[in-house]
Short mmCIF file of C-alpha atoms in Angstrom, two decimals:
data_model
loop_
_atom_site.label_atom_id
_atom_site.label_comp_id
_atom_site.label_asym_id
_atom_site.label_seq_id
_atom_site.Cartn_x
_atom_site.Cartn_y
_atom_site.Cartn_z
CA SER A 589 -38.18 -31.93 -57.31
CA GLN A 590 -36.44 -30.59 -54.26
CA THR A 591 -35.75 -32.72 -51.22
CA ILE A 592 -34.15 -32.06 -47.88
CA HIS A 593 -32.31 -34.69 -45.86
CA GLN A 594 -31.47 -34.40 -42.22
CA TRP A 595 -29.65 -36.91 -40.05
CA PRO A 596 -29.49 -38.58 -37.70
CA ALA A 597 -33.14 -38.91 -36.75
CA THR A 598 -32.36 -39.46 -33.09
CA LEU A 599 -29.23 -38.94 -31.04
CA VAL A 600 -28.33 -39.51 -27.40
CA GLN A 601 -25.14 -37.82 -26.29
CA PRO A 602 -23.48 -37.31 -22.88
CA VAL A 603 -22.91 -33.84 -21.47
CA GLY A 604 -19.61 -32.40 -22.69
CA SER A 605 -19.48 -34.42 -25.89
CA PRO A 606 -19.34 -32.82 -29.35
CA LEU A 607 -22.26 -32.60 -31.76
CA SER A 608 -22.61 -32.60 -35.50
CA LEU A 609 -25.98 -32.60 -37.25
CA GLU A 610 -26.05 -32.53 -41.01
CA CYS A 611 -28.59 -31.25 -43.49
CA THR A 612 -28.45 -31.39 -47.27
CA VAL A 613 -30.81 -30.10 -49.93
CA GLU A 614 -31.18 -31.57 -53.38
CA GLY A 615 -32.79 -30.28 -56.54
CA THR A 616 -32.11 -26.58 -56.06
CA SER A 617 -29.18 -24.22 -56.00
CA ASN A 618 -28.27 -21.36 -53.68
CA PRO A 619 -31.06 -22.01 -51.20
CA ASN A 620 -31.53 -20.06 -48.00
CA LEU A 621 -30.88 -22.53 -45.19
CA TYR A 622 -32.09 -22.46 -41.60
CA TRP A 623 -31.66 -24.32 -38.32
CA TYR A 624 -34.58 -24.25 -35.88
CA ARG A 625 -35.10 -25.80 -32.47
CA GLN A 626 -38.54 -26.85 -31.32
CA ALA A 627 -39.28 -27.07 -27.63
CA ALA A 628 -42.52 -28.40 -26.21
CA GLY A 629 -44.97 -25.61 -25.49
CA ARG A 630 -42.68 -22.91 -26.82
CA GLY A 631 -42.90 -23.02 -30.59
CA LEU A 632 -39.99 -22.97 -32.98
CA GLN A 633 -36.89 -20.90 -32.36
CA LEU A 634 -34.64 -19.80 -35.22
CA LEU A 635 -31.01 -20.60 -34.39
CA PHE A 636 -29.03 -19.88 -37.57
CA TYR A 637 -29.66 -18.92 -41.15
CA SER A 638 -27.46 -18.81 -44.22
CA ILE A 639 -27.88 -17.11 -47.57
CA GLY A 640 -24.73 -18.56 -49.12
CA ILE A 641 -21.57 -20.57 -48.60
CA ASP A 642 -19.73 -19.46 -45.45
CA GLN A 643 -22.41 -16.82 -44.81
CA ILE A 644 -23.93 -17.71 -41.46
CA SER A 645 -25.97 -15.52 -39.16
CA SER A 646 -26.82 -16.41 -35.59
CA GLU A 647 -30.11 -15.40 -34.09
CA VAL A 648 -29.45 -16.26 -30.48
CA PRO A 649 -26.24 -16.60 -28.45
CA GLN A 650 -25.76 -20.17 -27.38
CA ASN A 651 -23.57 -23.20 -27.16
CA LEU A 652 -24.06 -24.07 -30.83
CA SER A 653 -22.48 -23.07 -34.12
CA ALA A 654 -23.33 -23.62 -37.76
CA SER A 655 -21.34 -23.98 -40.95
CA ARG A 656 -22.11 -24.17 -44.64
CA PRO A 657 -19.14 -25.77 -46.39
CA GLN A 658 -21.05 -26.37 -49.62
CA ASP A 659 -23.97 -24.67 -51.33
CA ARG A 660 -26.53 -27.25 -50.24
CA GLN A 661 -25.02 -28.48 -47.00
CA PHE A 662 -25.71 -27.00 -43.58
CA ILE A 663 -24.14 -28.35 -40.39
CA LEU A 664 -25.06 -27.66 -36.78
CA SER A 665 -22.27 -28.26 -34.28
CA SER A 666 -21.25 -27.98 -30.69
CA LYS A 667 -17.87 -28.55 -29.05
CA LYS A 668 -19.38 -29.44 -25.67
CA LEU A 669 -23.04 -30.25 -25.24
CA LEU A 670 -25.07 -29.01 -22.30
CA LEU A 671 -28.18 -30.61 -20.83
CA SER A 672 -30.14 -27.59 -22.06
CA ASP A 673 -29.21 -28.43 -25.66
CA SER A 674 -31.69 -31.30 -25.64
CA GLY A 675 -34.52 -30.75 -28.08
CA PHE A 676 -35.88 -31.31 -31.55
CA TYR A 677 -33.70 -29.71 -34.22
CA LEU A 678 -35.09 -28.91 -37.63
CA CYS A 679 -33.32 -27.87 -40.80
CA ALA A 680 -35.25 -25.90 -43.41
CA TRP A 681 -34.73 -24.28 -46.77
CA SER A 682 -36.43 -21.78 -49.04
CA SER A 683 -35.57 -20.39 -52.44
CA ARG A 684 -36.53 -16.82 -51.51
CA THR A 685 -37.95 -15.09 -48.49
CA ASP A 686 -41.37 -14.94 -50.12
CA SER A 687 -41.47 -18.63 -51.01
CA PRO A 688 -42.54 -21.48 -48.74
CA LEU A 689 -40.23 -22.79 -46.06
CA HIS A 690 -39.57 -26.54 -46.33
CA PHE A 691 -38.42 -28.62 -43.38
CA GLY A 692 -36.47 -31.81 -42.91
CA ASN A 693 -37.72 -34.59 -40.66
CA GLY A 694 -35.80 -33.31 -37.66
CA THR A 695 -33.31 -34.74 -35.17
CA ARG A 696 -34.36 -35.57 -31.63
CA LEU A 697 -31.33 -34.82 -29.46
CA THR A 698 -31.17 -36.01 -25.87
CA VAL A 699 -28.22 -34.90 -23.78
CA THR A 700 -27.72 -37.11 -20.73
CA LYS B 502 -44.19 -7.38 -30.26
CA GLN B 503 -45.89 -9.81 -32.63
CA GLU B 504 -47.71 -12.69 -31.03
CA VAL B 505 -49.44 -15.56 -32.81
CA THR B 506 -52.26 -17.48 -31.17
CA GLN B 507 -53.97 -20.63 -32.35
CA ILE B 508 -57.34 -21.65 -31.01
CA PRO B 509 -58.35 -24.29 -30.14
CA ALA B 510 -55.24 -26.04 -28.86
CA ALA B 511 -56.84 -29.40 -29.57
CA LEU B 512 -59.76 -30.55 -31.66
CA SER B 513 -61.39 -33.94 -32.13
CA VAL B 514 -63.93 -34.48 -34.91
CA PRO B 515 -65.62 -37.41 -36.66
CA GLU B 516 -64.50 -38.30 -40.15
CA GLY B 517 -66.19 -36.35 -42.91
CA GLU B 518 -66.68 -33.10 -41.05
CA ASN B 519 -65.65 -29.77 -42.48
CA LEU B 520 -63.58 -27.88 -39.97
CA VAL B 521 -61.89 -24.55 -39.39
CA LEU B 522 -58.64 -23.90 -37.57
CA ASN B 523 -57.95 -20.39 -36.37
CA CYS B 524 -54.79 -18.32 -36.22
CA SER B 525 -54.63 -14.76 -34.94
CA PHE B 526 -51.76 -12.30 -34.84
CA THR B 527 -51.40 -9.04 -32.97
CA ASP B 528 -49.57 -6.88 -35.53
CA SER B 529 -51.14 -6.63 -38.98
CA ALA B 530 -47.85 -5.56 -40.60
CA ILE B 531 -46.89 -9.01 -41.83
CA TYR B 532 -45.05 -10.07 -44.97
CA ASN B 533 -46.73 -13.44 -45.34
CA LEU B 534 -48.37 -16.21 -43.36
CA GLN B 535 -47.74 -19.91 -43.73
CA TRP B 536 -49.66 -22.96 -42.54
CA PHE B 537 -47.78 -26.16 -41.72
CA ARG B 538 -48.66 -29.67 -40.69
CA GLN B 539 -46.57 -31.68 -38.26
CA ASP B 540 -46.99 -35.40 -37.61
CA PRO B 541 -45.76 -36.70 -34.22
CA GLY B 542 -41.98 -36.80 -34.03
CA LYS B 543 -41.61 -35.53 -37.58
CA GLY B 544 -40.64 -32.35 -39.34
CA LEU B 545 -43.06 -29.77 -40.66
CA THR B 546 -44.79 -29.96 -44.02
CA SER B 547 -45.66 -26.71 -45.72
CA LEU B 548 -49.36 -26.59 -46.61
CA LEU B 549 -50.15 -23.10 -47.82
CA LEU B 550 -48.36 -19.76 -48.02
CA ILE B 551 -50.37 -16.55 -48.23
CA GLN B 552 -48.60 -13.35 -49.17
CA SER B 553 -49.74 -10.18 -47.41
CA SER B 554 -51.41 -8.97 -50.62
CA GLN B 555 -53.46 -12.14 -50.98
CA ARG B 556 -56.79 -13.05 -49.40
CA GLU B 557 -56.70 -16.82 -49.71
CA GLN B 558 -54.89 -19.86 -51.07
CA THR B 559 -56.29 -23.28 -51.92
CA SER B 560 -54.73 -26.70 -52.25
CA GLY B 561 -57.00 -29.70 -52.65
CA ARG B 562 -59.29 -29.93 -49.62
CA LEU B 563 -57.46 -27.11 -47.86
CA ASN B 564 -58.28 -23.43 -48.05
CA ALA B 565 -56.47 -20.75 -46.08
CA SER B 566 -57.74 -17.21 -45.78
CA LEU B 567 -56.02 -14.08 -44.56
CA ASP B 568 -57.57 -10.93 -43.13
CA LYS B 569 -54.69 -8.65 -42.23
CA SER B 570 -56.80 -5.84 -40.87
CA SER B 571 -58.36 -8.08 -38.25
CA GLY B 572 -55.19 -10.08 -37.68
CA ARG B 573 -56.73 -13.41 -38.53
CA SER B 574 -56.18 -16.42 -40.74
CA THR B 575 -58.26 -19.55 -40.98
CA LEU B 576 -57.43 -22.96 -42.38
CA TYR B 577 -60.49 -24.73 -43.72
CA ILE B 578 -60.32 -28.50 -44.16
CA ALA B 579 -63.13 -30.02 -46.18
CA ALA B 580 -64.40 -33.56 -45.71
CA SER B 581 -61.84 -34.42 -43.03
CA GLN B 582 -60.15 -37.82 -43.06
CA PRO B 583 -58.27 -39.79 -40.37
CA GLY B 584 -55.07 -39.08 -42.32
CA ASP B 585 -55.57 -35.39 -41.57
CA SER B 586 -54.81 -36.06 -37.90
CA ALA B 587 -51.75 -34.01 -37.01
CA THR B 588 -50.73 -30.74 -35.42
CA TYR B 589 -51.34 -27.69 -37.57
CA LEU B 590 -49.11 -24.67 -37.08
CA CYS B 591 -49.33 -21.18 -38.46
CA ALA B 592 -46.45 -18.74 -38.64
CA VAL B 593 -46.11 -15.15 -39.80
CA THR B 594 -43.10 -13.55 -41.44
CA GLU B 595 -42.78 -9.94 -40.41
CA ASN B 596 -40.39 -8.69 -43.06
CA ALA B 597 -38.65 -9.61 -46.30
CA GLY B 598 -35.30 -10.19 -44.64
CA ASN B 599 -33.37 -13.39 -45.20
CA ASN B 600 -33.49 -14.36 -41.57
CA ARG B 601 -37.02 -15.63 -42.09
CA LYS B 602 -37.74 -14.89 -38.48
CA LEU B 603 -41.12 -16.48 -38.34
CA ILE B 604 -43.34 -15.91 -35.35
CA TRP B 605 -45.04 -19.19 -34.55
CA GLY B 606 -48.27 -20.23 -32.97
CA LEU B 607 -48.23 -23.26 -30.68
CA GLY B 608 -50.45 -25.25 -32.99
CA THR B 609 -53.80 -27.00 -33.01
CA SER B 610 -53.68 -30.74 -32.45
CA LEU B 611 -56.31 -32.31 -34.69
CA ALA B 612 -57.71 -35.81 -34.31
CA VAL B 613 -60.10 -37.08 -36.99
CA ASN B 614 -61.87 -40.19 -35.78
CA PRO B 615 -63.02 -42.89 -38.19
#
């Protein structure tokens, strides 16, 4: 069966510090991978998606970047965090666009 | 512009009740609709996915229906249990593109009281 791992679960970082959130998927190959951010009262916002290694598309301009160094690994990064980067970050995968989207447990990021 | 609305925002019911959660969308040209469950501080769990050509999907005590023409989907939960307490979210996919740009409702927070 397929599983998705996301870490860390919580993170507190000072403004201006770098960020690296990691997501890995097991039990499938060539998944579509996604990074979402969930803000209270605003629903989920798609940040990045990837259909293959080194194939990353950004949905919104921002202080974040994403990379996919391996088929089942998706990394969300920032060189310098802003206060507005605080939020709940979710990684997700699907095998095709018409198949269910499966989420990791999320990372609660607080920028202080 | 597609908008997804979930009513009610919160619901509290006694254990054992059958209940219906509602999801409406403004543009009927959707690719599919998915229902998710989210426990506090956790990620989302996929419950049911309904393709635009389908009318309903069932999994255990859950049944989701889709009426594209009226822009509505309902999630029916039979014989509710305290373990069903969570936030339920619906999301529509507007096209078959890889970006999976789902349009999300804000969810219904469900409390099932023992």
